[in-house]
mmCIF file of C-alpha atoms in Angstrom:
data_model
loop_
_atom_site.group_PDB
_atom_site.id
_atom_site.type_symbol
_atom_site.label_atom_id
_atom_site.label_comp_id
_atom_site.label_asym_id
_atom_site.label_seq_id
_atom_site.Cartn_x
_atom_site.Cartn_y
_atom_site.Cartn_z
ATOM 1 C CA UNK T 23 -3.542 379.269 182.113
ATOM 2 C CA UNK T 24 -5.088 376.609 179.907
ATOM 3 C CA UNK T 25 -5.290 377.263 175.949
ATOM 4 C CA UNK T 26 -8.119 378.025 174.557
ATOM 5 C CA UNK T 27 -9.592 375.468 171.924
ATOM 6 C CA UNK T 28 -11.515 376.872 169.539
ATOM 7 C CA UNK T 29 -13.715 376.151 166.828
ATOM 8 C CA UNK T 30 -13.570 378.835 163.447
ATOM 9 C CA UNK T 31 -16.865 377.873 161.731
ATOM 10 C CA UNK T 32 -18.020 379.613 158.597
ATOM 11 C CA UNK T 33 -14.354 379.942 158.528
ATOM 12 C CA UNK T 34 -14.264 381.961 154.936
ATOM 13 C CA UNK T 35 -10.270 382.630 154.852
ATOM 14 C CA UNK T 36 -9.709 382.576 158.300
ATOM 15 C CA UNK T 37 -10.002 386.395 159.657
ATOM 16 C CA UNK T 38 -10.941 385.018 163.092
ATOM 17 C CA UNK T 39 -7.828 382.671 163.023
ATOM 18 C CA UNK T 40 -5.898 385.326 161.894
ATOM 19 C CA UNK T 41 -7.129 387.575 164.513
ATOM 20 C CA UNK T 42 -6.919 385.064 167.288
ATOM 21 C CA UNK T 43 -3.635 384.030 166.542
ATOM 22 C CA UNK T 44 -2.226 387.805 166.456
ATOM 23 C CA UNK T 45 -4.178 388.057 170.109
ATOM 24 C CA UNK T 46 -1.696 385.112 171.622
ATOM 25 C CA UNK T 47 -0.695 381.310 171.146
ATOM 26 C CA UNK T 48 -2.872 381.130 174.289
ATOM 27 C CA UNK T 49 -5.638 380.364 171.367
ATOM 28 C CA UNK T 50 -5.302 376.960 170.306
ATOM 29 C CA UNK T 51 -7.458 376.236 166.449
ATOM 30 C CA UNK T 52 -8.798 372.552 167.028
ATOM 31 C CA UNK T 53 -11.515 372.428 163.805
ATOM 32 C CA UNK T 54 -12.795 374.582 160.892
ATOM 33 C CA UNK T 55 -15.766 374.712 158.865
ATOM 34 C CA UNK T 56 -16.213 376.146 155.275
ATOM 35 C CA UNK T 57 -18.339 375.049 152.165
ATOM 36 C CA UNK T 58 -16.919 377.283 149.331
ATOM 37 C CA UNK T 59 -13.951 375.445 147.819
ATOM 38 C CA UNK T 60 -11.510 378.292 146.967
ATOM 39 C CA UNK T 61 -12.194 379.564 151.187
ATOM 40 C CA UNK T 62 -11.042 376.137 151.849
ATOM 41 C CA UNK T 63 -7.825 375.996 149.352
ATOM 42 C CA UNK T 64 -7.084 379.347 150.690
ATOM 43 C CA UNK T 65 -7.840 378.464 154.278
ATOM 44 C CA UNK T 66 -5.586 375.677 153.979
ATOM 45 C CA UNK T 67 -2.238 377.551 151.892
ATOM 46 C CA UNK T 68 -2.509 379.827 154.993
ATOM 47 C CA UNK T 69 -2.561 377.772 158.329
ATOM 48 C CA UNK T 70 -1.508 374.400 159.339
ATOM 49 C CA UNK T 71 -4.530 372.399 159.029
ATOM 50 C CA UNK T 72 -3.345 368.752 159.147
ATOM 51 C CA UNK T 73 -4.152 367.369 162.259
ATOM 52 C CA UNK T 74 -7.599 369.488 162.951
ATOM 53 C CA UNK T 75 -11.045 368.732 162.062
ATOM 54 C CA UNK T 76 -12.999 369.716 159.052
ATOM 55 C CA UNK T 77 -16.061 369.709 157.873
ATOM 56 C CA UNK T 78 -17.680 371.514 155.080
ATOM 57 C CA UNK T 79 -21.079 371.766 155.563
ATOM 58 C CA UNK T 80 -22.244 373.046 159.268
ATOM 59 C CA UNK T 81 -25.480 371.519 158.820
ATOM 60 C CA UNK T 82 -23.542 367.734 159.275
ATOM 61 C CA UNK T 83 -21.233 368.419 161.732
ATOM 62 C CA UNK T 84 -21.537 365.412 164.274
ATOM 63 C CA UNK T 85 -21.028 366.745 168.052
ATOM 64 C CA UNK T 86 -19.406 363.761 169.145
ATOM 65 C CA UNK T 87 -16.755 363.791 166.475
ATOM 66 C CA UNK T 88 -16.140 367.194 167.275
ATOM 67 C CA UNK T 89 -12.596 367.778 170.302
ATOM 68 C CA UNK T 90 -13.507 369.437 173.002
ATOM 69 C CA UNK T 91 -13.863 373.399 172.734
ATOM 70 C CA UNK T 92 -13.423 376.785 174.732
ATOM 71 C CA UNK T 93 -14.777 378.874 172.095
ATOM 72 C CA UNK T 94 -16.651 379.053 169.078
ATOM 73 C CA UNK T 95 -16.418 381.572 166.431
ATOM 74 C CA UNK T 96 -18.519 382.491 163.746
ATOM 75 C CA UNK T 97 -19.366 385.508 161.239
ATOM 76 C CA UNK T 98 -22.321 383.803 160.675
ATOM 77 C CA UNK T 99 -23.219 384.742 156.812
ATOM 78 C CA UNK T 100 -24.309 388.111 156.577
ATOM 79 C CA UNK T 101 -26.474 388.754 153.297
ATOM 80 C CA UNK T 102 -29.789 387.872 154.301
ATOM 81 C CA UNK T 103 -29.170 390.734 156.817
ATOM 82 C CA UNK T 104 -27.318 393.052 155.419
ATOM 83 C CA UNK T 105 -28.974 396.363 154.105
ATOM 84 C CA UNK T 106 -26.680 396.111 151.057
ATOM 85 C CA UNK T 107 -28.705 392.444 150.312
ATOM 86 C CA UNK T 108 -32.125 391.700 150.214
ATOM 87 C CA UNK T 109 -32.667 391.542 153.874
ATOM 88 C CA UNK T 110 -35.094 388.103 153.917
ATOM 89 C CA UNK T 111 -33.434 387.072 157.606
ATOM 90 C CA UNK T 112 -34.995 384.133 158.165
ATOM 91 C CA UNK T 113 -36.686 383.621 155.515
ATOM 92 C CA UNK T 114 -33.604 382.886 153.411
ATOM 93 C CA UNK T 115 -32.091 379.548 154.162
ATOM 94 C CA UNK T 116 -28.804 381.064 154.958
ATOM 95 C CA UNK T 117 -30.136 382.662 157.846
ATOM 96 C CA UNK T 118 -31.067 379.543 159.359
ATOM 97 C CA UNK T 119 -27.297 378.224 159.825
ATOM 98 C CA UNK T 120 -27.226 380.656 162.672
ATOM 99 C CA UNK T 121 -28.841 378.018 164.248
ATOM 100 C CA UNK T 122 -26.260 375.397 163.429
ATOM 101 C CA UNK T 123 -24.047 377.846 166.256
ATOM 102 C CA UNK T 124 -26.816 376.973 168.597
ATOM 103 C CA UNK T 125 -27.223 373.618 168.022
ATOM 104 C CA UNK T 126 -23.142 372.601 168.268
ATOM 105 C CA UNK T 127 -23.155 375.321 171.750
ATOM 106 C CA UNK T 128 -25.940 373.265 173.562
ATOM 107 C CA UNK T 129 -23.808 369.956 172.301
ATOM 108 C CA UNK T 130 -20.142 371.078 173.489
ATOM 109 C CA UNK T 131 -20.657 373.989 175.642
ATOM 110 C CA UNK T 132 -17.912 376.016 174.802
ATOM 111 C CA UNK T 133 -17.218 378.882 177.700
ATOM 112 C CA UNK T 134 -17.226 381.375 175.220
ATOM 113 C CA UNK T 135 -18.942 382.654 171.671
ATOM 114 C CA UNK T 136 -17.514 385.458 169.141
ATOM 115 C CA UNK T 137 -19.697 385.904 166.879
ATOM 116 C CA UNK T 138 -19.656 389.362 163.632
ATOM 117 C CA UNK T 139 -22.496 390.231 161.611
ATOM 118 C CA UNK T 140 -23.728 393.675 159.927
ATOM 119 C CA UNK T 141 -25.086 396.490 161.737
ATOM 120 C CA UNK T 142 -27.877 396.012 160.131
ATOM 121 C CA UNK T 143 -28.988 392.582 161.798
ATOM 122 C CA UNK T 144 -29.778 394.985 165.369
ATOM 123 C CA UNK T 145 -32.948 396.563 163.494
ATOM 124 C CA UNK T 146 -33.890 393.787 161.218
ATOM 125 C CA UNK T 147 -37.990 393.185 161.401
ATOM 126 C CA UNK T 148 -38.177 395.419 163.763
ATOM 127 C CA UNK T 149 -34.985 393.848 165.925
ATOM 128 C CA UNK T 150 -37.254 390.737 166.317
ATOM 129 C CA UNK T 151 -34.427 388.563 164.499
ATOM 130 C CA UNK T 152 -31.202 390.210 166.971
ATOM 131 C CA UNK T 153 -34.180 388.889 169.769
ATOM 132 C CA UNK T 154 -34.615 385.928 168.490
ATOM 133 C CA UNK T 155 -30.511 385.327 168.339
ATOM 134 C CA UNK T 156 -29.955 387.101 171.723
ATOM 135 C CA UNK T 157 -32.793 384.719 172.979
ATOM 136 C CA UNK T 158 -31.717 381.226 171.238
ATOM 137 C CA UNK T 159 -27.902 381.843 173.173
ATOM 138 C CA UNK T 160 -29.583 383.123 176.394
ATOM 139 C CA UNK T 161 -31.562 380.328 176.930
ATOM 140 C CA UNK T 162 -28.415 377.629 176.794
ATOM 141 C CA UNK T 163 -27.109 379.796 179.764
ATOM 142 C CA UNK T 164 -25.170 382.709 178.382
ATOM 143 C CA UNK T 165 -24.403 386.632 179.202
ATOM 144 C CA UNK T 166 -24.321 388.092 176.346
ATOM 145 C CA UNK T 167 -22.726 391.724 175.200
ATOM 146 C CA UNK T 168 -22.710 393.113 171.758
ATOM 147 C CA UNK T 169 -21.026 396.355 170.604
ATOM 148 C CA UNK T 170 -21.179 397.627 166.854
ATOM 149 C CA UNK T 171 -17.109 398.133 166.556
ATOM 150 C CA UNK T 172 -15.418 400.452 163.302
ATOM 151 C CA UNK T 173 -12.610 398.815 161.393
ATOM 152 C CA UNK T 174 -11.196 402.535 161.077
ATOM 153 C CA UNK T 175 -11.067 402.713 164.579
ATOM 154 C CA UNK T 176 -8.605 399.459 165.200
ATOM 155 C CA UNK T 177 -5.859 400.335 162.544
ATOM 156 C CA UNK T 178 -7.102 399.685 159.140
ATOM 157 C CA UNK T 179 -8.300 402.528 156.605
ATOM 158 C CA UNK T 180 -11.660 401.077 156.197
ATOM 159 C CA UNK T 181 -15.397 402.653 157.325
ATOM 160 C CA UNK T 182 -16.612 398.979 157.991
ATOM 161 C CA UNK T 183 -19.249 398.772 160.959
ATOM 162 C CA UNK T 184 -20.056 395.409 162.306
ATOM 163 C CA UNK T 185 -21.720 394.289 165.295
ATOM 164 C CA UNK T 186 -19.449 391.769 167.384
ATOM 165 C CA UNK T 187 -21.378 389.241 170.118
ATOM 166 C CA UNK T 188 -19.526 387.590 173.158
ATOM 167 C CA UNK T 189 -21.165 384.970 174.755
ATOM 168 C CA UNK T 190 -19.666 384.033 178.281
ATOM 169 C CA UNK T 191 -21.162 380.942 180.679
ATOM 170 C CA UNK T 192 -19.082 382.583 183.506
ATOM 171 C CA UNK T 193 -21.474 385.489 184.998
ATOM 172 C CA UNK T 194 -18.723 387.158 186.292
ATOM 173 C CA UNK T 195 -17.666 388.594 183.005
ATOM 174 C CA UNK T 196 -21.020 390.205 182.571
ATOM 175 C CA UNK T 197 -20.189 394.089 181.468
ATOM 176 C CA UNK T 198 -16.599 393.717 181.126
ATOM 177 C CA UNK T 199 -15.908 393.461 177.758
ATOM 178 C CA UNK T 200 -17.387 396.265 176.071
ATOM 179 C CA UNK T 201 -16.539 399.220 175.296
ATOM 180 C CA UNK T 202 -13.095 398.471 173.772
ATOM 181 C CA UNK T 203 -10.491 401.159 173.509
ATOM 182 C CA UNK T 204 -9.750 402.624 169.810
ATOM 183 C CA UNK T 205 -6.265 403.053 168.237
ATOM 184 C CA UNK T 206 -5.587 405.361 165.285
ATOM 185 C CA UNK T 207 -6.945 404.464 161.991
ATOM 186 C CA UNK T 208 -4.860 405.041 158.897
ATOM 187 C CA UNK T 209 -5.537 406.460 155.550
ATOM 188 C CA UNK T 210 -5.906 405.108 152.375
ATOM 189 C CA UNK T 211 -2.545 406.583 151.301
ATOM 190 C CA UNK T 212 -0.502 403.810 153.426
ATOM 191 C CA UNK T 213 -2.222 400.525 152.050
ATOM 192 C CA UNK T 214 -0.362 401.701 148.576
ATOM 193 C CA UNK T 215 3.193 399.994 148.239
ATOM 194 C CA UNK T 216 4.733 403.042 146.939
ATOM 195 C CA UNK T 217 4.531 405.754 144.497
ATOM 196 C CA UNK T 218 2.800 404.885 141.070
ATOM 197 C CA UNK T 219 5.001 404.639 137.873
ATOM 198 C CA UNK T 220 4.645 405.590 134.164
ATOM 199 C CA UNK T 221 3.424 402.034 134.006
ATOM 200 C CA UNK T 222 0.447 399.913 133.384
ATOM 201 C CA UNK T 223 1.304 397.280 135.997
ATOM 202 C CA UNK T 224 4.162 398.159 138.534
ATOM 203 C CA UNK T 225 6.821 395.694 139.364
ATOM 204 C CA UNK T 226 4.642 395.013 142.462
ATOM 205 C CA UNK T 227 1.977 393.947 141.605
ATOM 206 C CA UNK T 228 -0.115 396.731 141.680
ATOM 207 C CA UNK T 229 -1.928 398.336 138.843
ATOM 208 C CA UNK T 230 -1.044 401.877 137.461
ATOM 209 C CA UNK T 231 -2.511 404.070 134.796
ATOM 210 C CA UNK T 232 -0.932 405.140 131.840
ATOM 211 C CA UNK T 233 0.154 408.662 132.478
ATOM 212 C CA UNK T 234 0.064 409.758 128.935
ATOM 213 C CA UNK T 235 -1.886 412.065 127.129
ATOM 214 C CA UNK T 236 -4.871 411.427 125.606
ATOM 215 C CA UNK T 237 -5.446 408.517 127.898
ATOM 216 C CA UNK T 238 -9.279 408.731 128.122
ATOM 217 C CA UNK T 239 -10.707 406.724 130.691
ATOM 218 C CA UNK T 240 -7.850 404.133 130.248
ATOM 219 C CA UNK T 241 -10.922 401.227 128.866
ATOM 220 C CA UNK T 242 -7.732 398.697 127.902
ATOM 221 C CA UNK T 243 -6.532 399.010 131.523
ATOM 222 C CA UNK T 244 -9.948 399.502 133.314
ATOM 223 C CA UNK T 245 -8.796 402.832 135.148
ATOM 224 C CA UNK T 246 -9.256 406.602 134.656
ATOM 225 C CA UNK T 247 -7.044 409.415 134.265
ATOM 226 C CA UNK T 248 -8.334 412.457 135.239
ATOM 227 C CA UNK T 249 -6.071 415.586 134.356
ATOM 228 C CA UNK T 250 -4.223 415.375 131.436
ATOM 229 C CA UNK T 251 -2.145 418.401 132.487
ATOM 230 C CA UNK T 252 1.475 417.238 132.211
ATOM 231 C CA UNK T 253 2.938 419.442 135.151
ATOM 232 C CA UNK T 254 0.660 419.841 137.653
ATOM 233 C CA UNK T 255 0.353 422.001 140.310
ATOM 234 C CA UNK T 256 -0.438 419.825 143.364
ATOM 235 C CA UNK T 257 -2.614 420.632 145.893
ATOM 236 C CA UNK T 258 -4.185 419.446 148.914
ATOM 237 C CA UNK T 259 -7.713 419.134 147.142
ATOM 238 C CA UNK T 260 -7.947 418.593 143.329
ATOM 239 C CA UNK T 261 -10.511 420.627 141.538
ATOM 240 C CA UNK T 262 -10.527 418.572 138.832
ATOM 241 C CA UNK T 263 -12.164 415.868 141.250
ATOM 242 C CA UNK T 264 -16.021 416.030 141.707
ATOM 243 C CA UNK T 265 -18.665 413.766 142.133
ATOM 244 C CA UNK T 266 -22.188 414.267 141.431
ATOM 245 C CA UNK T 267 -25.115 412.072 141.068
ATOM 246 C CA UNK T 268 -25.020 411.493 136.779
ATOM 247 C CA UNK T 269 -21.266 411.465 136.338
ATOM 248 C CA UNK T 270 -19.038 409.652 139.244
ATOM 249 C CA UNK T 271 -15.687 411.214 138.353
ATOM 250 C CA UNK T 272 -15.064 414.070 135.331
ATOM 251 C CA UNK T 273 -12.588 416.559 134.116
ATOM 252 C CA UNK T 274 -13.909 419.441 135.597
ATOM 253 C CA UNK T 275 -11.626 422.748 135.387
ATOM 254 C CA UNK T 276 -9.229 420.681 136.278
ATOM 255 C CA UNK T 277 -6.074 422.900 134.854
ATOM 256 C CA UNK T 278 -2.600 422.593 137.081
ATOM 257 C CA UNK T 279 -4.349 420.506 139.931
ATOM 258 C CA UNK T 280 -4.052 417.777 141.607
ATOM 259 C CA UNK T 281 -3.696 415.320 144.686
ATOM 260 C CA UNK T 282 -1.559 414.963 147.214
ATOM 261 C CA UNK T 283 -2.143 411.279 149.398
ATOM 262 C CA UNK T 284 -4.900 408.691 148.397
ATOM 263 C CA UNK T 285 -8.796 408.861 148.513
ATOM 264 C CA UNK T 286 -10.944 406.483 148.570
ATOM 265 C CA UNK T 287 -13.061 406.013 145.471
ATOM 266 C CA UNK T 288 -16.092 403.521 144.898
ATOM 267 C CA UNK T 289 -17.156 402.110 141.680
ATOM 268 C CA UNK T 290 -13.895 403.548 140.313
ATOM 269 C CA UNK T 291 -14.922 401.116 136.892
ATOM 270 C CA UNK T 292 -17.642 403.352 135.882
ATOM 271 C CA UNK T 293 -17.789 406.521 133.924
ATOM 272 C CA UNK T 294 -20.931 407.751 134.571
ATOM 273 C CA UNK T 295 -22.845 406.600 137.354
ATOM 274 C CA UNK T 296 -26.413 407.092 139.890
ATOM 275 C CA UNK T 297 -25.842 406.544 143.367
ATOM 276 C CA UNK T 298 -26.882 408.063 146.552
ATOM 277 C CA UNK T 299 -24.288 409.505 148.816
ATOM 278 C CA UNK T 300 -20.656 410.075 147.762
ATOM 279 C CA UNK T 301 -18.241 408.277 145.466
ATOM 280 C CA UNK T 302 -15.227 409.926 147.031
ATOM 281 C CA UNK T 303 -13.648 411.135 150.069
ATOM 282 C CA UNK T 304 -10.822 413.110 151.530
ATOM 283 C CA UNK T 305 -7.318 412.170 151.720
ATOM 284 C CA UNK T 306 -7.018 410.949 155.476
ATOM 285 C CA UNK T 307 -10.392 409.190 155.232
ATOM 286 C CA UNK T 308 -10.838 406.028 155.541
ATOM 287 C CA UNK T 309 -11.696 403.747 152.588
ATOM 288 C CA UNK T 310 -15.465 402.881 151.758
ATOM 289 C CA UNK T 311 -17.176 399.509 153.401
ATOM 290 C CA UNK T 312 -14.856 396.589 151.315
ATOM 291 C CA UNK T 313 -18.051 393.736 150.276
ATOM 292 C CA UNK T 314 -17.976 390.871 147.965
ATOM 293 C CA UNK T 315 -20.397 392.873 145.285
ATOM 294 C CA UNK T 316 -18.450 396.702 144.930
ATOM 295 C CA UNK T 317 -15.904 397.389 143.314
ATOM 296 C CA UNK T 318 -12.937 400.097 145.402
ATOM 297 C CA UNK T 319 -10.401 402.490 143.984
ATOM 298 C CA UNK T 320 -8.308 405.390 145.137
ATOM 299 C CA UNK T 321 -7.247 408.660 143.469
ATOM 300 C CA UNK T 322 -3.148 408.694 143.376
ATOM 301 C CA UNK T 323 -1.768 411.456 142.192
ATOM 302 C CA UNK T 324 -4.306 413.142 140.146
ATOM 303 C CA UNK T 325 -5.000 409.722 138.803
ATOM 304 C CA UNK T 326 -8.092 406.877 139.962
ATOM 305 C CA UNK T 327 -7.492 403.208 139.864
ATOM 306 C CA UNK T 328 -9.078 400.373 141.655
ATOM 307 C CA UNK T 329 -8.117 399.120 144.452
ATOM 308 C CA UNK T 330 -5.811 395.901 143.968
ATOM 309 C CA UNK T 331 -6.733 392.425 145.777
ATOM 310 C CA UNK T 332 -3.792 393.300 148.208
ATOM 311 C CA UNK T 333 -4.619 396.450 149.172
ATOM 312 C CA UNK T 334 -8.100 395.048 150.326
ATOM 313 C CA UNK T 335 -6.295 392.086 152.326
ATOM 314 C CA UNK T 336 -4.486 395.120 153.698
ATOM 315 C CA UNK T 337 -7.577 396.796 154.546
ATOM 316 C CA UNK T 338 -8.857 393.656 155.934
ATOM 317 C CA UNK T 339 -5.722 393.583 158.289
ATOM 318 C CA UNK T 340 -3.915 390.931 156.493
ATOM 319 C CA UNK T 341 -0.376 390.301 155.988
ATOM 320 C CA UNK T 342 1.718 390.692 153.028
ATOM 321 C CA UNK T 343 2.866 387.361 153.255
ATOM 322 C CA UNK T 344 -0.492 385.650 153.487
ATOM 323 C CA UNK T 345 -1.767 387.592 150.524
ATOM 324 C CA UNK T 346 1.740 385.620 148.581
ATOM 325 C CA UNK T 347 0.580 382.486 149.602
ATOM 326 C CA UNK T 348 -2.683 382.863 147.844
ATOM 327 C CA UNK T 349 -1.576 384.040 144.843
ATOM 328 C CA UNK T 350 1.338 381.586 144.420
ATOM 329 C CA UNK T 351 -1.285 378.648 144.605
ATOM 330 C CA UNK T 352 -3.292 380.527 141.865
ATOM 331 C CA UNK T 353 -6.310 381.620 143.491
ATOM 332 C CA UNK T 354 -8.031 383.684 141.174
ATOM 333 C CA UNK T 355 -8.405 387.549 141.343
ATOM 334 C CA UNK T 356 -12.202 387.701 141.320
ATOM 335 C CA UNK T 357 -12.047 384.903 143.647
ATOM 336 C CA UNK T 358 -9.366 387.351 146.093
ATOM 337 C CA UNK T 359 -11.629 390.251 145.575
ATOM 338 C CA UNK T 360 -14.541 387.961 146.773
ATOM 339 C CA UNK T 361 -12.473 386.966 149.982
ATOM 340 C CA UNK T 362 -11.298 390.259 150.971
ATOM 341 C CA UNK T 363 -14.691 391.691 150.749
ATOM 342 C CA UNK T 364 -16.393 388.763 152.706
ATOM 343 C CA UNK T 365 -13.398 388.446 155.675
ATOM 344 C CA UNK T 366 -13.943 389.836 159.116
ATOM 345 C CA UNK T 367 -11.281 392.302 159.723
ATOM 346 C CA UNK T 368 -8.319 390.993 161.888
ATOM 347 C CA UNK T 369 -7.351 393.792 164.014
ATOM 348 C CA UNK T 370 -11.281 393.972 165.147
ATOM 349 C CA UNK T 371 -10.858 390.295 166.047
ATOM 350 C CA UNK T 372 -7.731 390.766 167.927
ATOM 351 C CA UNK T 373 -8.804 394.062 169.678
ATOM 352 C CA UNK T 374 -11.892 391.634 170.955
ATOM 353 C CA UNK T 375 -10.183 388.549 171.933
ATOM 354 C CA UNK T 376 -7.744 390.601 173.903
ATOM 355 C CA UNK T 377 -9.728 392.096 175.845
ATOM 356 C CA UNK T 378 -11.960 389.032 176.766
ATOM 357 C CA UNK T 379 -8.535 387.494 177.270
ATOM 358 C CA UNK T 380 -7.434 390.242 179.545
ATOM 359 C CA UNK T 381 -10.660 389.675 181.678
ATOM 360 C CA UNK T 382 -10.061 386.236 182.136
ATOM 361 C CA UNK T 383 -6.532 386.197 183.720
ATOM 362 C CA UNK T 384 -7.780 389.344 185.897
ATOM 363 C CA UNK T 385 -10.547 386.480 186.921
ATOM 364 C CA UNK T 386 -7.589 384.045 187.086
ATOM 365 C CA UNK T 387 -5.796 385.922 189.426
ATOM 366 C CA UNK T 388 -8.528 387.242 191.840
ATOM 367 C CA UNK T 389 -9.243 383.004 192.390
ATOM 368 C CA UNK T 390 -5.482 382.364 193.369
ATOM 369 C CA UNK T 391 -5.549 385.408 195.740
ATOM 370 C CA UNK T 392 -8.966 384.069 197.169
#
């Protein structure tokens, strides 16, 4: 079987290369396409880019200079339909680069599209903008299948929902590709490297709060420490741990308690804060949607800290090692928070590609039997 060429545009960091490349060699990166110039440092400390094309504006990529493709894939960007944005679709001039997917489809004709957005883009304006997408990639002659797919539900601790497209010019693919099957998420507790010390930054990497006390709500370090008991009593659910709408995370009755595992937190930074629906959830939940605005944490022993840039490429289904390479060519931490929150998540991307993989050697075979 041939390899399958493929073009990563919007590239961001490379989750679909990631993804692709944990799905087989049989997928074969030929060009890339980013416009944000730490994504494109990052993109290029992580893969061997040398001898593929580039460009880094979609809008002025030439067909003809582009190698021929098999597949093109895109998270096309999200914000303008995202219900955590400000939902303009195609009014915002962002939205329009889904466009620039059409345009270099008609040009090569790739045999196959994988395109992620937000769950929200299936009800945006009343779903006319999904029907205008579903209608712009019909019309060059693809079936088309779409499935909203769960992060947690492909082996990452993460509640992130995003609705994944596969375009296909052979027919005989129609219906095959959806529903995938789900492996066993994992919770929060085994994205952290180890047990937290007495200090402020572990040899790790990873921050820690003081566990001292009279602590307070740790300003200096930017965490919290809940309960200042010095010998707790742990339990399964710590009663000192309670979120309500005007205060996110407090002290309440909290004597000889505490937690057992890792929950996830949101907007662990704040003190006091007003939010709609909750701030924290149960040990073997998975973490809170990861996005390039909020800020994550996780309780740890009766203590809350945010969630460190390598625990989100963890929850994003990146390796150790790749999260090294980033931070030994100094990419900044706001700028690693950013790409974390912004990534597609790899397993999702693998989960997909094997399966329309698997499909196509079945196809494969049935023409050699023929």
């Amino acid at each position: 079987m041939n390899r399958i060429k493929y073009l990563d545009l919007f590239a961001g960091i490379g989750g679909f290369r990631t993804g692709l490349t944990n799905a087989g060699d049989i997928f074969l990166p030929v060009g890339w396409c980013e416009i944000d110039r730490y994504a494109q440092k990052a993109y290029r400390a992580l893969y061997e880019t040398e001898v593929e094309y580039f460009c880094d504006d979609a809008t002025k990529i030439e067909p003809a200079e582009l190698p021929d493709i098999d597949l093109i894939c895109a998270g096309f960007p999200c914000q303008p339909f995202s219900v955590i944005g400000r939902r303009l679709g195609f009014a915002d001039t962002r939205g329009t680069l889904f466009h620039e997917i059409v345009r270099l489809a008609e040009a090569k004709r790739p045999s196959y599209l994988l395109l992620e957005n937000v769950p929200g883009l299936l009800n945006h304006a009343q779903g006319e903008t999904f029907r205008t997408i579903l209608t712009a990639i019909h019309e060059l002659g693809y079936s088309l299948e779409w499935c909203v797919l769960n992060s947690a539900d492909h082996g990452v601790p993460q509640q992130r929902r995003r609705v994944y497209i596969v375009g296909y010019l052979d027919q005989r693919l129609s219906g095959k590709i959806f529903p995938l099957a789900e492996v066993n998420g994992k919770a929060p507790r085994q994205i952290v490297p180890g047990r937290q010390g007495q200090r402020i930054y572990g040899t790790d990497g990873a921050s820690v709060t003081l566990a001292a006390n009279g602590g307070g709500w740790g300003a200096k370090t930017g965490l919290y420490f809940i309960d200042m008991n010095p010998d707790p009593l742990v339990t399964h659910e710590a009663r000192c741990i309670t979120a309500r709408q005007d205060a996110g995370v407090c002290n309440h009755r909290g004597e000889h308690s505490g937690v057992i595992g890792a929950r996830a937190v949101i907007t662990p930074e704040r003190e006091k804060v007003r939010q709609q629906g909750r701030r924290i959830k149960e040990p073997d939940e998975p973490m809170f949607t990861l996005t390039a605005q909020d800020k994550h944490g996780i309780t740890y022993d009766g203590l809350v800290r945010r969630l460190m840039p390598l625990e989100c490429f963890r929850l994003q289904g990146y390796s150790d090692e790749q999260f090294g390479k980033l931070v030994d060519i100094g990419i900044p931490e706001a700028q690693l928070y950013k790409m974390a929150g912004n990534s597609v998540t790899t397993n999702v991307v693998t989960a997909v590609a094997r399966k329309l993989l698997a499909e196509i050697e079945k196809l494969k075979k049935e023409e050699e039997n023929a």
